[in-house]
mmCIF file of C-alpha atoms in Angstrom:
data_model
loop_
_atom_site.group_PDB
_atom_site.id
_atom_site.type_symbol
_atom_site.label_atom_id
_atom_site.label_comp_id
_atom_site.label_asym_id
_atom_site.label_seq_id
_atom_site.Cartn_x
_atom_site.Cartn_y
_atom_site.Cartn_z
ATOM 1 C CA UNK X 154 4.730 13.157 20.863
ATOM 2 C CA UNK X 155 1.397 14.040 19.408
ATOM 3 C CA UNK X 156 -1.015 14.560 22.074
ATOM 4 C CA UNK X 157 -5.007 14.142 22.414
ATOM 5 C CA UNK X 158 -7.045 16.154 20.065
ATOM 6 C CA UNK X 159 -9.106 19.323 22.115
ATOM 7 C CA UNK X 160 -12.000 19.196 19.942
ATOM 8 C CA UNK X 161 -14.868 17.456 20.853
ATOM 9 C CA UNK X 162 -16.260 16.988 17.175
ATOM 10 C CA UNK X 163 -12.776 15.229 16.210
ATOM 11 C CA UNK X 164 -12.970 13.245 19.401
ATOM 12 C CA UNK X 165 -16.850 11.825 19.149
ATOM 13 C CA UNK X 166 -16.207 11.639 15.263
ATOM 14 C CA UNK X 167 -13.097 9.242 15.821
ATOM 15 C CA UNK X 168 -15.145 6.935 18.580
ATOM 16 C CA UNK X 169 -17.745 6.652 15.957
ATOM 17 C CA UNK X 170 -14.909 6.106 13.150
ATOM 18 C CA UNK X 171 -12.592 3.757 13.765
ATOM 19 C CA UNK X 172 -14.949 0.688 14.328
ATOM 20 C CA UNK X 173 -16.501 1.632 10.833
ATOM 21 C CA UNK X 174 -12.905 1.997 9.269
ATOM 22 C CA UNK X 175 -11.690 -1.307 11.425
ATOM 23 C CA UNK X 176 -15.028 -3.274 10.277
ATOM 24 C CA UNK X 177 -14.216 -1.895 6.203
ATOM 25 C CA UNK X 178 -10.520 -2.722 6.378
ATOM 26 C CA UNK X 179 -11.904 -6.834 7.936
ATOM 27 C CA UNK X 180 -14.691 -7.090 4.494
ATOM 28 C CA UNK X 181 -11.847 -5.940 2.228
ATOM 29 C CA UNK X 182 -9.588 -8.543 3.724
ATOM 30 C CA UNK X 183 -12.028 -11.517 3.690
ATOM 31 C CA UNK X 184 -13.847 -10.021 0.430
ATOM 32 C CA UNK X 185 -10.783 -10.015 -1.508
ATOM 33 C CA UNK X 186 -11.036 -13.656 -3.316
ATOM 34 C CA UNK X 187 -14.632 -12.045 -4.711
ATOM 35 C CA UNK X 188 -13.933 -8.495 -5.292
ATOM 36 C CA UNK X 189 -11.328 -5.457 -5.223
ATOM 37 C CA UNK X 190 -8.994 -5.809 -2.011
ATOM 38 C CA UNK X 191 -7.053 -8.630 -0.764
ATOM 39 C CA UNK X 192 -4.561 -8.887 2.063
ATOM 40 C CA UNK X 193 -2.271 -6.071 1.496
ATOM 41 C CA UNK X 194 -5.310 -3.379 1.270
ATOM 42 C CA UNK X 195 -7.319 -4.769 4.317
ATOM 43 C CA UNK X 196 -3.865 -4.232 6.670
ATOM 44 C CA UNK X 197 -3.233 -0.966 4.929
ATOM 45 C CA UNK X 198 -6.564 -0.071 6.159
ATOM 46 C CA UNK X 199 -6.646 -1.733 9.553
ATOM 47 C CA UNK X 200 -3.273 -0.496 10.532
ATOM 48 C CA UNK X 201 -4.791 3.322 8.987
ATOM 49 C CA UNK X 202 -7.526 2.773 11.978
ATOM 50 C CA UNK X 203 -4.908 2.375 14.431
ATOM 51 C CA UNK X 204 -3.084 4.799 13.341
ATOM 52 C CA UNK X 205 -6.640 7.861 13.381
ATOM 53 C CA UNK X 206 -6.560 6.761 16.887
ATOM 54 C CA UNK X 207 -3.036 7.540 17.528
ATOM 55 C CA UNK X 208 -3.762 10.691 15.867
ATOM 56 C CA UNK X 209 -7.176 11.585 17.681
ATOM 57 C CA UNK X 210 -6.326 10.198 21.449
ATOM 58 C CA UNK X 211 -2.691 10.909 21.676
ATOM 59 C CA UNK X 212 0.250 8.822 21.473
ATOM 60 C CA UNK X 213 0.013 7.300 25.122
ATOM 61 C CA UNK X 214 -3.870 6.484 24.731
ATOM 62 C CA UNK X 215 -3.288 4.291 22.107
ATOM 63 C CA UNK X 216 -0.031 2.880 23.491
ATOM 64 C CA UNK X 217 -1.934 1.358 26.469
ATOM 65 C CA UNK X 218 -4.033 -0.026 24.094
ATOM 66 C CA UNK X 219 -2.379 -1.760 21.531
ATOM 67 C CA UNK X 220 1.192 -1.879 24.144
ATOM 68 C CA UNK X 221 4.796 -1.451 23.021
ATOM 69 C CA UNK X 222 5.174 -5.066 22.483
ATOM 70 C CA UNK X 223 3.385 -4.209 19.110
ATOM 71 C CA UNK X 224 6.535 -3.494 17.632
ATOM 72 C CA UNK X 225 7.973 -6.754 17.970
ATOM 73 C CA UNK X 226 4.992 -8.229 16.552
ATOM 74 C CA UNK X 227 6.357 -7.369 13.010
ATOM 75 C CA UNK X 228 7.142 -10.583 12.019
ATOM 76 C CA UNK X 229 4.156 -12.424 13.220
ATOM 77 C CA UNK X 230 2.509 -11.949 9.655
ATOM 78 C CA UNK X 231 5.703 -13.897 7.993
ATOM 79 C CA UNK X 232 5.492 -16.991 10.323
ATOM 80 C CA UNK X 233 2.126 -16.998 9.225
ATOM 81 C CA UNK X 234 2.836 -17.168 5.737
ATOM 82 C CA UNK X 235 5.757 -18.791 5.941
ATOM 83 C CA UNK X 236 4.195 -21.122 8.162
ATOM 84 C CA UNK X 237 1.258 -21.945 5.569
ATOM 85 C CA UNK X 238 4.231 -22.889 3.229
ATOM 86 C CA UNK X 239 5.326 -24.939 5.816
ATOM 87 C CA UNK X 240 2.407 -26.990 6.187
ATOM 88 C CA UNK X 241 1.826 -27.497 2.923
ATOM 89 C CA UNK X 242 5.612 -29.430 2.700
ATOM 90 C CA UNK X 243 4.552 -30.983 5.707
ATOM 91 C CA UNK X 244 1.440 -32.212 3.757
ATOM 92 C CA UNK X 245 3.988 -33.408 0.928
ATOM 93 C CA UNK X 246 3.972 -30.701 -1.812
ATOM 94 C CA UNK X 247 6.177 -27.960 -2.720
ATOM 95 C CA UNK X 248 6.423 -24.738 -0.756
ATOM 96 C CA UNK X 249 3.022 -22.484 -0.732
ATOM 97 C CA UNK X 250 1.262 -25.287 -2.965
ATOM 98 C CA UNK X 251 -1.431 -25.210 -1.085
ATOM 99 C CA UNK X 252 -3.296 -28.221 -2.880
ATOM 100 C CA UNK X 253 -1.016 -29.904 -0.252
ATOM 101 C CA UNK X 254 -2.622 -28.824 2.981
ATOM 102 C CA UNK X 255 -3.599 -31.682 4.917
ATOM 103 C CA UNK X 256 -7.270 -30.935 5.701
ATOM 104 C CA UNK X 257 -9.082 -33.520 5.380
ATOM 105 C CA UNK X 258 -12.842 -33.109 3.748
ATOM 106 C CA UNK X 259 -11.703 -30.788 1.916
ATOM 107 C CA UNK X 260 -11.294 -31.185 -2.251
ATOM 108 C CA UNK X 261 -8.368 -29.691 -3.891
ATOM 109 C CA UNK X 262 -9.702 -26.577 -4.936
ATOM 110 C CA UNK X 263 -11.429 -25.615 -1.781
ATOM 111 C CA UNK X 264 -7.929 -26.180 0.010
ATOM 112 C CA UNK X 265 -6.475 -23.556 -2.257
ATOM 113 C CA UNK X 266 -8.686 -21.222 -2.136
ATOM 114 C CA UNK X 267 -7.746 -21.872 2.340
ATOM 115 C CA UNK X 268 -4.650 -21.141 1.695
ATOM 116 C CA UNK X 269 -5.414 -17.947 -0.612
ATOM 117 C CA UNK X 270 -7.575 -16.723 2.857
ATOM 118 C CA UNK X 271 -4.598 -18.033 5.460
ATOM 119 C CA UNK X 272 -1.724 -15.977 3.821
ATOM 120 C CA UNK X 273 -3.966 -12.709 2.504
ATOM 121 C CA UNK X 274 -4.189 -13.266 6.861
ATOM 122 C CA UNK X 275 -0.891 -13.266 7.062
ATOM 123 C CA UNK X 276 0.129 -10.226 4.728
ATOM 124 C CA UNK X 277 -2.399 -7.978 6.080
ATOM 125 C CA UNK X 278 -0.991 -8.849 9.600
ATOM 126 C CA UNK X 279 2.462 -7.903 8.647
ATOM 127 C CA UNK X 280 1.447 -5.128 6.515
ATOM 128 C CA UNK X 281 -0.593 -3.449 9.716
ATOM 129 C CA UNK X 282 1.427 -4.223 11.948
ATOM 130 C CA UNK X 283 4.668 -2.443 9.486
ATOM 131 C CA UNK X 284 2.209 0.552 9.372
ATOM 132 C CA UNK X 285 1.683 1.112 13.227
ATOM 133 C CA UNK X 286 5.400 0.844 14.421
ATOM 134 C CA UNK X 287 6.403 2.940 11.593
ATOM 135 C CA UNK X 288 4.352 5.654 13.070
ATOM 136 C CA UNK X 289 4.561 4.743 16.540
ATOM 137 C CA UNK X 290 8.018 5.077 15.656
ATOM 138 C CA UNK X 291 7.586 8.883 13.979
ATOM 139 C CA UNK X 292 5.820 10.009 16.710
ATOM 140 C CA UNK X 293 7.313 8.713 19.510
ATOM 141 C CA UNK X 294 9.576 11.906 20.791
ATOM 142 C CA UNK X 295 8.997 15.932 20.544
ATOM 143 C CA UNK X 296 11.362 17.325 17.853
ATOM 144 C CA UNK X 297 15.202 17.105 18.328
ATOM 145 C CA UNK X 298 15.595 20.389 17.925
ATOM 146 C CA UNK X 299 19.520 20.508 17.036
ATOM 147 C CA UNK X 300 18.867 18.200 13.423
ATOM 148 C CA UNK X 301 17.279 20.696 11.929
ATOM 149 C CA UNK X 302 20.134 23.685 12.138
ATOM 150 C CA UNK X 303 23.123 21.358 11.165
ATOM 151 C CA UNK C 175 -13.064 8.660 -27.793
ATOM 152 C CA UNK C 176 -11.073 7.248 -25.150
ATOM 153 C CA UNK C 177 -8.986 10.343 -25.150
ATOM 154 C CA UNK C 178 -11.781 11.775 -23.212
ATOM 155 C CA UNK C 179 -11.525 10.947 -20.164
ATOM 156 C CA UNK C 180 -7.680 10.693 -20.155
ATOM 157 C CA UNK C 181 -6.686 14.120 -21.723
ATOM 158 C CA UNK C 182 -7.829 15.546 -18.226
ATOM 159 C CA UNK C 183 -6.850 13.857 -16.119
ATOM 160 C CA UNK C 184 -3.510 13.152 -17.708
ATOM 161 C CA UNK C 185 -3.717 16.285 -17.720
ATOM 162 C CA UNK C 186 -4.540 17.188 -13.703
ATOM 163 C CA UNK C 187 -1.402 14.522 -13.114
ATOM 164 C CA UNK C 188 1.079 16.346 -14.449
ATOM 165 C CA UNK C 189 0.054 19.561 -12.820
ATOM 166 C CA UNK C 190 -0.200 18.385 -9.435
ATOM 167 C CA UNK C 191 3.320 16.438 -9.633
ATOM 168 C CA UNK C 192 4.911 19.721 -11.056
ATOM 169 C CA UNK C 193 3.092 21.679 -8.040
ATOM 170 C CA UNK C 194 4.556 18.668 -5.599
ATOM 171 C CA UNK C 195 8.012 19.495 -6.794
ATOM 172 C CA UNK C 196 7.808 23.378 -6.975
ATOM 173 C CA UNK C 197 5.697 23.907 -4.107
ATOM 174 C CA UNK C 198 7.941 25.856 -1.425
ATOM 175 C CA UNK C 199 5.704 24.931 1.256
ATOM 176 C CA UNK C 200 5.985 21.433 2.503
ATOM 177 C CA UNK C 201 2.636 20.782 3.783
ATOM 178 C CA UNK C 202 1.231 21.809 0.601
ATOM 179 C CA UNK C 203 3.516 19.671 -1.533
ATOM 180 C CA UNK C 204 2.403 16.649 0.167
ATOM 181 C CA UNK C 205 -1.114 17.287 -0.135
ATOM 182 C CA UNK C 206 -0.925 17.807 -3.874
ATOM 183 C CA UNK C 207 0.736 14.686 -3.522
ATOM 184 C CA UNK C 208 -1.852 12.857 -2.187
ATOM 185 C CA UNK C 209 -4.142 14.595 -5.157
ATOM 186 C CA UNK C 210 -1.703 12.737 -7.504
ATOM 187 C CA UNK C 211 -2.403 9.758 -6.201
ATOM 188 C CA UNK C 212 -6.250 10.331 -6.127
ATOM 189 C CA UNK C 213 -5.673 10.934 -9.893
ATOM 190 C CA UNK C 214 -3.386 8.328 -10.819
ATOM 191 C CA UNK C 215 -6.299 5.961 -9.153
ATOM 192 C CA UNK C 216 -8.903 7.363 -11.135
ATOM 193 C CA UNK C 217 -6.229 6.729 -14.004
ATOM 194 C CA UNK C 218 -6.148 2.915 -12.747
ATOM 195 C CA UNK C 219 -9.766 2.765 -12.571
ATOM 196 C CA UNK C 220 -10.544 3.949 -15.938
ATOM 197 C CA UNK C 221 -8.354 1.728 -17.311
ATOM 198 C CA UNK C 222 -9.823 -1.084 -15.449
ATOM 199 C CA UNK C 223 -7.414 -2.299 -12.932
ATOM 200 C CA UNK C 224 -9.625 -1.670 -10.079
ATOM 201 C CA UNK C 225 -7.081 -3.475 -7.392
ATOM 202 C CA UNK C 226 -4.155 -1.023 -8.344
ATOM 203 C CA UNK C 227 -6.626 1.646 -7.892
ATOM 204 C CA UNK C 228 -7.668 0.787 -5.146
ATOM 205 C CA UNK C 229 -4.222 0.363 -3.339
ATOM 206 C CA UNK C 230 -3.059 3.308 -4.900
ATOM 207 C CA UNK C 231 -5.846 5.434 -2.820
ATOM 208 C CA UNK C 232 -5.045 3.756 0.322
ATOM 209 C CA UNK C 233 -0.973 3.410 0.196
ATOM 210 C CA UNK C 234 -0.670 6.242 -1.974
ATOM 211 C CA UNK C 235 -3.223 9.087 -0.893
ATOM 212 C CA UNK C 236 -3.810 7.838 2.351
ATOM 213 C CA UNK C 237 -0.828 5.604 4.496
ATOM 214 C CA UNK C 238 1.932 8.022 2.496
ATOM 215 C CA UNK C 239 0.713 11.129 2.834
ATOM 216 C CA UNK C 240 0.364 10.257 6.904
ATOM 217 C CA UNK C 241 3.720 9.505 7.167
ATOM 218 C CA UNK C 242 4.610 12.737 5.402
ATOM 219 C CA UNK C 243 2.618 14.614 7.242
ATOM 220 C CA UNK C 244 4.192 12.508 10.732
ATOM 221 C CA UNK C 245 7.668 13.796 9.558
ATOM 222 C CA UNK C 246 7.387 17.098 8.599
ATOM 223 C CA UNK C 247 5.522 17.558 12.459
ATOM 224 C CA UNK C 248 9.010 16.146 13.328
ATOM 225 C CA UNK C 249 11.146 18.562 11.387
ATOM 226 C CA UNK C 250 9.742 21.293 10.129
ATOM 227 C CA UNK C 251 7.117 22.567 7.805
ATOM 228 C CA UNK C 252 9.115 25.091 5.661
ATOM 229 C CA UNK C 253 12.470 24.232 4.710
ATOM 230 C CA UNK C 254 14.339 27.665 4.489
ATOM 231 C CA UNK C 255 17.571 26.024 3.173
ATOM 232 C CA UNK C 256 15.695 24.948 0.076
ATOM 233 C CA UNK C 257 17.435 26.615 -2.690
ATOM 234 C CA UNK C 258 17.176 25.414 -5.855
ATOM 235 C CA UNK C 259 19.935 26.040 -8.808
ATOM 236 C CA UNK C 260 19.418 26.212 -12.109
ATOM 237 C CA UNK C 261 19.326 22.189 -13.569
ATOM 238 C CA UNK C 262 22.299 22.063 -15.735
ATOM 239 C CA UNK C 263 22.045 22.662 -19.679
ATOM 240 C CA UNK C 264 22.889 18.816 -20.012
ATOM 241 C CA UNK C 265 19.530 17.674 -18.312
ATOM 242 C CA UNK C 266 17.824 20.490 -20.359
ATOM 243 C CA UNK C 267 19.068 18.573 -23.678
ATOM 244 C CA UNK C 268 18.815 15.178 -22.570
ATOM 245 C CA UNK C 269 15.603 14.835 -20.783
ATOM 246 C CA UNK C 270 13.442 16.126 -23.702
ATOM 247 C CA UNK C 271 15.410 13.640 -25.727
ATOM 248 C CA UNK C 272 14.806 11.333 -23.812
ATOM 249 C CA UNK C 273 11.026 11.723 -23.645
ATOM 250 C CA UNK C 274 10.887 11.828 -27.590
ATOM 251 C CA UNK C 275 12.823 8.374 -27.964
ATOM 252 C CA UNK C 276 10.178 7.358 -25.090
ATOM 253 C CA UNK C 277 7.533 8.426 -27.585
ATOM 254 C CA UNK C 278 9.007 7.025 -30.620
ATOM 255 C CA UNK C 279 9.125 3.631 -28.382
ATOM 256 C CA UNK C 280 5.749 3.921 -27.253
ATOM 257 C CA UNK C 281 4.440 3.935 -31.423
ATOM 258 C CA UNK C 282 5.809 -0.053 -31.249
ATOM 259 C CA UNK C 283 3.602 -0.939 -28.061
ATOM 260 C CA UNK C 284 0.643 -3.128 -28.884
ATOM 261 C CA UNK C 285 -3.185 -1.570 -28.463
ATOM 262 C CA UNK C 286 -4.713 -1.085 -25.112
ATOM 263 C CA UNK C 287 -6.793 -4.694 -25.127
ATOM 264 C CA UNK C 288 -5.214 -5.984 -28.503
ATOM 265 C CA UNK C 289 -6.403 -9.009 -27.729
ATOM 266 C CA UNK C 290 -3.103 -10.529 -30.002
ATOM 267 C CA UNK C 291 -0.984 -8.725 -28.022
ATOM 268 C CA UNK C 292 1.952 -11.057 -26.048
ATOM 269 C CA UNK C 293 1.128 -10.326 -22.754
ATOM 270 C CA UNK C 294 -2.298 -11.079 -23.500
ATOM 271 C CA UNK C 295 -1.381 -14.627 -25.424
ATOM 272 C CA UNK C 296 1.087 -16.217 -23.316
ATOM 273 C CA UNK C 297 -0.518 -17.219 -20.038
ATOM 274 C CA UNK C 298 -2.997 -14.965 -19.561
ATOM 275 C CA UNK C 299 -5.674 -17.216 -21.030
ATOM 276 C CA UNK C 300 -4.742 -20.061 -18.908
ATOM 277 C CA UNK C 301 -5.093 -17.996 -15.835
ATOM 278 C CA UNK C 302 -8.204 -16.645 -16.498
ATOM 279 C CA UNK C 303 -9.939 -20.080 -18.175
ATOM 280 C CA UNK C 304 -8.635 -22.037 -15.208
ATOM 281 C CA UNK C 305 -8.399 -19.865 -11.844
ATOM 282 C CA UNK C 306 -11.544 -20.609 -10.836
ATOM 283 C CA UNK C 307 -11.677 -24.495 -11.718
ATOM 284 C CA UNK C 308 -8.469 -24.583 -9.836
ATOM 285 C CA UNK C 309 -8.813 -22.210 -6.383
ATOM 286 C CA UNK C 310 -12.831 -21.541 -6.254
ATOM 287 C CA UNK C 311 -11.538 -17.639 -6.068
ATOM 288 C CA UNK C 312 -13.653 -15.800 -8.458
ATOM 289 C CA UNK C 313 -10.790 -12.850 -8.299
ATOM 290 C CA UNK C 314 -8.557 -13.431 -10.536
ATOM 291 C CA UNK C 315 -5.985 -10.864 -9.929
ATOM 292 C CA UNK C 316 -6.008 -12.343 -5.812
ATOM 293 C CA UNK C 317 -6.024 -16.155 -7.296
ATOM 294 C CA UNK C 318 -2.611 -15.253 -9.660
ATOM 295 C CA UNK C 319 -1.049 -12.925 -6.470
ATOM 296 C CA UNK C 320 -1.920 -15.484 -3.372
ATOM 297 C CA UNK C 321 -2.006 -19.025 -5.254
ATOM 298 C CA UNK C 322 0.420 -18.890 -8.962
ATOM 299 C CA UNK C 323 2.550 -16.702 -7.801
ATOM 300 C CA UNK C 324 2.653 -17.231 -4.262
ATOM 301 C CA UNK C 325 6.476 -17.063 -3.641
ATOM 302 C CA UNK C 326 6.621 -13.726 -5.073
ATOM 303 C CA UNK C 327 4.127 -12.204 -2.683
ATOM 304 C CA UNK C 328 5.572 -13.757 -0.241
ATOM 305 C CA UNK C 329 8.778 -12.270 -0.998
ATOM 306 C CA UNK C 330 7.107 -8.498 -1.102
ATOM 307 C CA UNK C 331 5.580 -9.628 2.530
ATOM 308 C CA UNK C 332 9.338 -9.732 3.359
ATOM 309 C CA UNK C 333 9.950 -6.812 1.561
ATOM 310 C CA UNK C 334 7.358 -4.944 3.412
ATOM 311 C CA UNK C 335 8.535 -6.861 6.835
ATOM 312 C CA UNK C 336 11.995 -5.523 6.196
ATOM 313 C CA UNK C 337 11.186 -1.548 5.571
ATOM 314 C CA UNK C 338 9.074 -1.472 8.740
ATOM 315 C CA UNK C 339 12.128 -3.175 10.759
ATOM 316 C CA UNK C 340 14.430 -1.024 9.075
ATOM 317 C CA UNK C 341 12.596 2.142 9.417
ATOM 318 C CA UNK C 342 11.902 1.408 13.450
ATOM 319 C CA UNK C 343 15.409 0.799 13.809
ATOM 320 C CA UNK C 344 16.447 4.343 12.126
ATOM 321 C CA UNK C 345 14.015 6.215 14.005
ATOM 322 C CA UNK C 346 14.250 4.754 17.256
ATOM 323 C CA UNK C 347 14.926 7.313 19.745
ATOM 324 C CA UNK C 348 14.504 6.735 23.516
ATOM 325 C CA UNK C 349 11.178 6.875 24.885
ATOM 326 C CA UNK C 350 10.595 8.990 27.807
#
């Protein structure tokens, strides 16, 4: 269980932080069809802000926060993925062609690069979310003391 | 000329990653971890594959060396039942033989940038001619992951979907 950090520097430093850090890991995410970064990067980065304030405020601060039900959230990013794949046979293509999504207005190109945004969503979702439970899950007891003698 | 910039930090790789290993303290061993990381994504960088660099920093030197850090706060920071015996006299013959039929391998690669190389021949062109006619993405590496070779990705996502189930399940202990 880790608890809340004494310092006062570490505290005031981490409110200040983890906006900055949340705000970075959202322009990587949506900046990745022009630049460096994509969808896997941006939810490495978001799920690293969740996880300074786990290490900062304690394990139960950010528990009420972000809730236990966070953990079964893991496969949220998937169905979104999935789900663009979906839609795209529903709009008559193959799987994850996503020249087949059925938005109207839009010309073929335009649709892909949609579908390019939707599922770099959906990875960065899955990847965060991965990230958090893992060390929700790391951190969630003291130490068993008896593993480490046997 | 190249050489320059490589040589040292080639160089700085291998000592941190021998350091990693032979490091008896295990908070210091992950930290020089995390340095090898740093290094490898300057490595990435210079060779101009700024998206593996820049995953490498943030999975590699920062996300891993967390979780490290997580676990050894869960077990312990010095592992006294470490000992280490001698490798055996095999490994000691076959590994460097190994890395000089490695090197002997490596003469037949083609050029860094031969442009007539066959990676750079075979589909390469089409990708980077077309990419932004067809997807309006102008990054290339993101159009090839997210739109040509969506299924694959999408296959890591469940790769990545699985570890994190797997690894809650293992570690699940009862809350209090």
């Amino acid at each position: 269980m880790i608890q809340p950090h004494d310092s006062i520097i570490v505290q005031s430093l981490g409110r200040f932080l983890v906006p900055v850090v949340q705000l970075f890991g959202l322009y990587v995410l949506f900046f990745g069809q022009y630049g460096p970064g994509g969808g896997f990067v941006g939810g490495v980065i978001l799920g690293a802000s969740m996880i300074l304030t786990i290490l900062i405020f304690g394990h139960d601060a950010s528990r009420s926060r972000l809730g236990k039900k966070l953990l079964h959230g893991d496969g949220v990013g998937m169905l979104i993925y999935a789900g663009v794949g979906g839609l795209c046979l529903i709009g008559g293509g193959e799987f994850l062609n996503y020249a087949h999504l059925d938005i109207p207005g839009l010309e073929t190109a335009s649709r892909r690069s949609l579908g390019i945004l939707l599922t770099q969503i959906g990875v960065a979702v899955d990847v965060a979310v991965s990230a958090i439970s893992i060390v929700f899950s790391l951190s969630a007891e003291e130490i068993i003391e008896d593993s480490m003698n046997v | 000329m190249t050489f320059a910039y490589e040589i040292p930090l080639l160089i700085l790789l291998l000592v941190t990653a021998g350091g990693a290993i032979l490091m008896k303290d295990l908070m210091s061993a992950v930290l020089l971890l995390g340095c090898y990381s740093f290094f490898l994504a300057l490595v990435w960088a210079w060779l101009g594959a700024v998206d593996v660099a820049f995953v490498e920093v943030v999975v590699g030197a920062g996300l891993a060396t967390v979780l490290f850090l997580l676990t050894l706060f869960g077990t312990a920071p010095k592992d006294g039942r470490l000992r280490r015996p001698p490798p055996p006299l095999a490994a000691l013959v076959a590994l460097p033989l190994l890395g000089v039929l490695m090197l002997y391998a490596a003469k037949d690669l083609p050029e860094f940038g031969d442009p007539n190389s066959p990676a750079s021949t075979h589909i390469s062109p089409t990708y980077l001619q077309q990419s932004f006619q067809d997807t309006h993405t102008p990054n290339v590496v993101t159009s090839v992951l997210m739109d040509y070779r969506s299924l694959d990705t999408m296959v890591e996502t469940v790769v990545i979907f699985t570890a994190g189930i797997a690894c809650v399940l293992l570690l699940r202990r009862k809350v209090s």
